[in-house]
Tab-separated table of C-alpha atoms in Angstrom:
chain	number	residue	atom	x	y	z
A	26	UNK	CA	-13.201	-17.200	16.611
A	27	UNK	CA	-13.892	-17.442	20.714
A	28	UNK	CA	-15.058	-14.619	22.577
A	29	UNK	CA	-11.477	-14.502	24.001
A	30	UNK	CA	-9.890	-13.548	20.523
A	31	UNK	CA	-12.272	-10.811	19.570
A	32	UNK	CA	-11.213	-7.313	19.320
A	33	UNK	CA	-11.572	-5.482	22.872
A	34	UNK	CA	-13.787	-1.961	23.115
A	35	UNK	CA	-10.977	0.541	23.912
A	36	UNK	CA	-13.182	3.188	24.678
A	37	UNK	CA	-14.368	1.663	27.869
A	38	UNK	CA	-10.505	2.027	29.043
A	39	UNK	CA	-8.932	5.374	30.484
A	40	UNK	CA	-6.816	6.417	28.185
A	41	UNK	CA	-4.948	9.780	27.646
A	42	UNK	CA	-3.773	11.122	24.386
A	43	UNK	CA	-1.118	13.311	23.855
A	44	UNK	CA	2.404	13.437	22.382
A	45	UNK	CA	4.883	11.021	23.618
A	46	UNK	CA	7.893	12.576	22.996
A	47	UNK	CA	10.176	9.354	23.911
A	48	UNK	CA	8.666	6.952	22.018
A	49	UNK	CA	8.545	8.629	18.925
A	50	UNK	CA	11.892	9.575	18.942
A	51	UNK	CA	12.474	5.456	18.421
A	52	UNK	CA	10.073	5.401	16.137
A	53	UNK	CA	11.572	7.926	13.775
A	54	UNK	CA	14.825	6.208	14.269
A	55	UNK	CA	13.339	2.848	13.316
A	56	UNK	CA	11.760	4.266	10.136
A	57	UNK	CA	15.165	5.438	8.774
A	58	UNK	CA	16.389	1.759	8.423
A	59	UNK	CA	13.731	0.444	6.630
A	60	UNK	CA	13.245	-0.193	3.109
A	61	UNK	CA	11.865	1.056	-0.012
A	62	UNK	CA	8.172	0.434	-0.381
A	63	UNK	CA	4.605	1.148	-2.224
A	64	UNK	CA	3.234	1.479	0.686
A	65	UNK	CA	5.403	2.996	3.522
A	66	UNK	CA	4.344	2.286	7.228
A	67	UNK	CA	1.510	0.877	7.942
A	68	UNK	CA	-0.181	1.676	11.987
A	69	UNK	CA	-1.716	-1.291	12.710
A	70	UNK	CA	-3.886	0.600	15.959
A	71	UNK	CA	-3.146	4.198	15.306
A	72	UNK	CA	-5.849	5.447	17.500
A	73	UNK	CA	-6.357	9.151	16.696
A	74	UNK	CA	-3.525	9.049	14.824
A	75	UNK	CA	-1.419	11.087	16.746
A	76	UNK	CA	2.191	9.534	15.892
A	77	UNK	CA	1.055	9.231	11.785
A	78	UNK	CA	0.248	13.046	11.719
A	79	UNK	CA	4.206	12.989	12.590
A	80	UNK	CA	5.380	10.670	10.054
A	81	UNK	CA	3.604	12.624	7.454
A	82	UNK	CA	4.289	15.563	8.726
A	83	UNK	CA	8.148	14.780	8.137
A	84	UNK	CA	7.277	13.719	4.957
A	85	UNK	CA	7.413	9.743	5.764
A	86	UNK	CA	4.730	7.959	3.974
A	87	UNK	CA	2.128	6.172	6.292
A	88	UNK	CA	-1.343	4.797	6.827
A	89	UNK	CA	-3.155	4.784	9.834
A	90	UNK	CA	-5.739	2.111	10.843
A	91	UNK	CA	-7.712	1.300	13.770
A	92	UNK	CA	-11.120	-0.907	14.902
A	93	UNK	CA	-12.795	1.891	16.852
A	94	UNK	CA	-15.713	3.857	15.572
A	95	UNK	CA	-15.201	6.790	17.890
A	96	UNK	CA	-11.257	7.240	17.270
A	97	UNK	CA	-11.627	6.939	13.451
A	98	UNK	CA	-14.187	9.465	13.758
A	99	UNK	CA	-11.879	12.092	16.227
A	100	UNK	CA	-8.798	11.056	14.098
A	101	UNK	CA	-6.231	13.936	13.242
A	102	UNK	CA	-5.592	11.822	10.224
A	103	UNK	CA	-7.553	9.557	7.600
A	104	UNK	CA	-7.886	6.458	9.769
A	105	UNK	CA	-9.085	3.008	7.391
A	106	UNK	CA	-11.268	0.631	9.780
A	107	UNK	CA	-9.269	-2.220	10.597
A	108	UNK	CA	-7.755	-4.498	13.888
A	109	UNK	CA	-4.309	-5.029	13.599
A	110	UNK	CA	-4.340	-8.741	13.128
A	111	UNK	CA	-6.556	-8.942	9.921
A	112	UNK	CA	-4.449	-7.694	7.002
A	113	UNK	CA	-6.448	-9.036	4.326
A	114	UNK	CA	-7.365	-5.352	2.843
A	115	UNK	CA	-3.587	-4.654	2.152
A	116	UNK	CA	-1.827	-5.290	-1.043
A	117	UNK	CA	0.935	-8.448	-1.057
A	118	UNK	CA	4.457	-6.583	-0.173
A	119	UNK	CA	3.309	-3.336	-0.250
A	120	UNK	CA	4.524	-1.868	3.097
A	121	UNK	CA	8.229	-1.288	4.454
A	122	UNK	CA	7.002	-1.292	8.223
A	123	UNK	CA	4.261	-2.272	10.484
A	124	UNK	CA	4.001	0.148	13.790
A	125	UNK	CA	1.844	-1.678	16.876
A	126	UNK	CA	2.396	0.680	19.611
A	127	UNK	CA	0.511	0.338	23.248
A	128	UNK	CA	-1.685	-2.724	21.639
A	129	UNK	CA	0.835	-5.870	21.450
A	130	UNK	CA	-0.792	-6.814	25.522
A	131	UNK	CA	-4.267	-6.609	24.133
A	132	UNK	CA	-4.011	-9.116	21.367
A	133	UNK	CA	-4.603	-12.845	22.329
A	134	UNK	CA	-1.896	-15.313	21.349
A	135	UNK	CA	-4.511	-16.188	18.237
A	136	UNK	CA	-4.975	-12.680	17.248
A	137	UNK	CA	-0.877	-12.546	16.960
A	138	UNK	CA	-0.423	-15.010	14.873
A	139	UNK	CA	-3.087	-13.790	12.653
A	140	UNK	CA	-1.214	-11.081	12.939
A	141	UNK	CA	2.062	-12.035	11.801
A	142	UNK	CA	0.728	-14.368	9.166
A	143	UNK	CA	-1.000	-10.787	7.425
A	144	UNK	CA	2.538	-9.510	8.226
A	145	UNK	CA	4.166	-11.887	6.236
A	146	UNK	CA	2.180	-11.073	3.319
A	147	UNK	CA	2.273	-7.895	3.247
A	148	UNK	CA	5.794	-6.764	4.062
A	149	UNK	CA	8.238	-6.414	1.446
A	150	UNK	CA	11.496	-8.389	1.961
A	151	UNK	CA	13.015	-6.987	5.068
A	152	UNK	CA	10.573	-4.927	6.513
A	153	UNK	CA	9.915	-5.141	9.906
A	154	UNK	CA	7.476	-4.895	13.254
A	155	UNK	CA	7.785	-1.814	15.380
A	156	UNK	CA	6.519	-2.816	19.169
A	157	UNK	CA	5.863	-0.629	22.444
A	158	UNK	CA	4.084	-2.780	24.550
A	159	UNK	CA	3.856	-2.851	28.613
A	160	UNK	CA	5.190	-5.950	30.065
A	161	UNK	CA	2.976	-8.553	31.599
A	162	UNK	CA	4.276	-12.157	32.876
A	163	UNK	CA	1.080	-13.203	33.510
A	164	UNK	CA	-2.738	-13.051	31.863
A	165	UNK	CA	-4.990	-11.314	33.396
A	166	UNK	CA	-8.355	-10.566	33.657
A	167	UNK	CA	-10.737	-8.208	35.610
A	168	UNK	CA	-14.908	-7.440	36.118
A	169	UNK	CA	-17.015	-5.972	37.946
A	170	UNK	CA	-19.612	-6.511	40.353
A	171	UNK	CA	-22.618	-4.673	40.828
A	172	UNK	CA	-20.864	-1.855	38.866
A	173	UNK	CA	-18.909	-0.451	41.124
A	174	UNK	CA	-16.771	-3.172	42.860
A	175	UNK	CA	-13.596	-4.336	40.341
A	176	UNK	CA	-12.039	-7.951	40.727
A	177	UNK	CA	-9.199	-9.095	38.943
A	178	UNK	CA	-7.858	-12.659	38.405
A	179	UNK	CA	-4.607	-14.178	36.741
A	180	UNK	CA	-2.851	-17.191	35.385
A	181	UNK	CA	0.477	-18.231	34.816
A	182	UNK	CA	-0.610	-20.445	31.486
A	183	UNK	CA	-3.279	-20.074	28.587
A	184	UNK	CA	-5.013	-22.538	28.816
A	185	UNK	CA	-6.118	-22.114	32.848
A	186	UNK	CA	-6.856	-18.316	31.448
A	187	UNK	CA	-9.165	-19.820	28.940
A	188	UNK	CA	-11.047	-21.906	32.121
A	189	UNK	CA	-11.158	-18.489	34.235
A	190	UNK	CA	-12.528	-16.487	31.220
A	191	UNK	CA	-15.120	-19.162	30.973
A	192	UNK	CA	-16.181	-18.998	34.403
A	193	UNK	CA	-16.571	-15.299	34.652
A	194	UNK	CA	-18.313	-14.717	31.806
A	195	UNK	CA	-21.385	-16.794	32.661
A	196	UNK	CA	-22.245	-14.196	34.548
A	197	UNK	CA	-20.465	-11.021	33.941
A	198	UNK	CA	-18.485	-9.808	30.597
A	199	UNK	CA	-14.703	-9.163	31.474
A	200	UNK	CA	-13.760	-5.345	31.558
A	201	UNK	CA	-10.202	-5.939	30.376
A	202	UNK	CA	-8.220	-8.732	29.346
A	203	UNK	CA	-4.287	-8.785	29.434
A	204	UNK	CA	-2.435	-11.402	27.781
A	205	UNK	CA	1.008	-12.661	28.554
A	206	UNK	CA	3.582	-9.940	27.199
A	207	UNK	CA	7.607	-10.159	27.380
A	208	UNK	CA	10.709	-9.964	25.123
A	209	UNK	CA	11.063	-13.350	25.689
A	210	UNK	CA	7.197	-14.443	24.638
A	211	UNK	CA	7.683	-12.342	21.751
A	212	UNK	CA	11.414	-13.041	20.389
A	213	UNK	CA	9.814	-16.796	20.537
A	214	UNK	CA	6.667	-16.431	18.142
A	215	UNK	CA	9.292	-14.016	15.986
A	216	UNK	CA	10.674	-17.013	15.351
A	217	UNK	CA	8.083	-18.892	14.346
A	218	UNK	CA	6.983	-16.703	12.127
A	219	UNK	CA	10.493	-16.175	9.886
A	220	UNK	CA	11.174	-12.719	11.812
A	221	UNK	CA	14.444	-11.807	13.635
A	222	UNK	CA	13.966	-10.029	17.177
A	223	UNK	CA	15.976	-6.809	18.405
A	224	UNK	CA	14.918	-6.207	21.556
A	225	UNK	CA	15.687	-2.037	21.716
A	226	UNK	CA	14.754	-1.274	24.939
A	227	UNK	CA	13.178	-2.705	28.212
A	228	UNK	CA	12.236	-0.285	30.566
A	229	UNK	CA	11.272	-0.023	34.167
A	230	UNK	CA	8.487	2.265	35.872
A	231	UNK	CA	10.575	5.273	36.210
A	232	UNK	CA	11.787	5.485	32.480
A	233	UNK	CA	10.385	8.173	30.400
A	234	UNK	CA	8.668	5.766	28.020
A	235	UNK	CA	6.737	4.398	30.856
A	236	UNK	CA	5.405	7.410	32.728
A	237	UNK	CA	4.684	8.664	28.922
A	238	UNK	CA	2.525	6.012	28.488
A	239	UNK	CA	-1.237	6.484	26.793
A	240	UNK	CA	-2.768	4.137	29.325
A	241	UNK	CA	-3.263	6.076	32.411
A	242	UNK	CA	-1.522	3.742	35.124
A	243	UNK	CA	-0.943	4.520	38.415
A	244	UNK	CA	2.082	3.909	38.785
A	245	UNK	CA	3.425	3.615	35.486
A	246	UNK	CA	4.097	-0.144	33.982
A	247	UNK	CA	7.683	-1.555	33.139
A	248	UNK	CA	7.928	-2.471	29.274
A	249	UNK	CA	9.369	-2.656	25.801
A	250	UNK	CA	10.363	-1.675	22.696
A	251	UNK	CA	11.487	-4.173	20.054
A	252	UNK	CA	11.836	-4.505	16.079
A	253	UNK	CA	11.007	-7.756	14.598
A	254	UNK	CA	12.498	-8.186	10.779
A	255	UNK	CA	10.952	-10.193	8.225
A	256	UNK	CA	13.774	-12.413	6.797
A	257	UNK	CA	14.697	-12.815	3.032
């Protein structure tokens, strides 16, 4: 795997977590058209688990996983280590759902099809993808400099984001890397992958889902919500 695929260190991000009110009110509307399964929902990046202590809290069956040490350990629920585009630990068609929320902009275009490959296996027939993501047109990247002065660089395509990754980082590790994130990018690879797209909502900065957001922008970022179904 390249450097540019591995799993990013959320904890070096400013993040703020509390209840968002909006979002899960999709969410729990999402969850009442899916399925029977074993398994229930799975959260592919739960976090601290904030929107599973819901679920189960309503008396929706869940499981909450996440790659970071320090949320795991702070989790309001039992958190499994785990990124959300390795799957292998989960049973064959076992879950009715899969819920990425906040983490869809994060994942490099390898990492989501890793993704939907584990997806395939281990939805039941006509489960489905639950995303939140902020939209980005472009991929992005930004460092630092002498720890204290930030620089940021884009690209329109992959490919010249793989040449400026490669330049920074022979002398500096990237503090954040943003990869290309729209309906449109998404409803595409859906396809690709045997999943139907429903694109729920796309918001703008003033919406309620944006200024809700866990990712403490200033000002708030336009995005989405869609639900992408497994096919028979």
């Amino acid at each position: 795997m390249a450097e540019i695929d591995r799993p990013q260190p959320f904890e070096a991000h400013k993040l703020r977590y509390e209840p968002q009110p909006e979002l899960m009110k999709h969410i729990l509307e999402w969850s009442k058209s899916l399925p029977q399964s074993p398994g229930g929902i799975l959260d592919l990046a739960a976090g601290y688990g904030i929107e599973v202590q819901e679920l189960l809290r309503l008396g929706i069956n869940c499981t909450a996983q996440d790659d970071s040490e320090a949320m795991i350990q702070h989790a309001l629920v039992k958190v499994i280590r785990g990124t959300a585009e390795d799957l292998s630990q989960h049973p064959d068609n076992f879950f009715s759902g899969a819920l990425l929320k906040d983490t869809w902009v994060f994942l490099s275009p390898l990492q989501r099809q890793q993704m939907f490959s584990g997806l395939n296996q281990t939805l039941v027939s006509g489960g489905s993808l639950f995303i939140q993501s902020q939209k980005q047109t472009k991929f992005y990247l930004e460092y630092s400099l002498n720890h204290n002065e930030k620089m940021s660089l884009s690209a329109g395509s992959y490919q010249d984001f793989l040449t400026i990754a490669a330049m920074v980082r022979r002398f500096t590790e990237p503090d954040l890397l943003l990869y290309q994130s729209t309906p449109n990018e998404t409803e595409l690879l859906a396809k690709e992958f045997g999943f139907s797209f429903q694109l729920l909502s796309e918001y703008n900065i003033n919406h309620p889902l944006a200024k809700e957001s866990r990712w403490c922008d200033d000002p708030p970022e336009p995005g989405f919500i869609a639900v992408l179904t497994k096919k028979d």
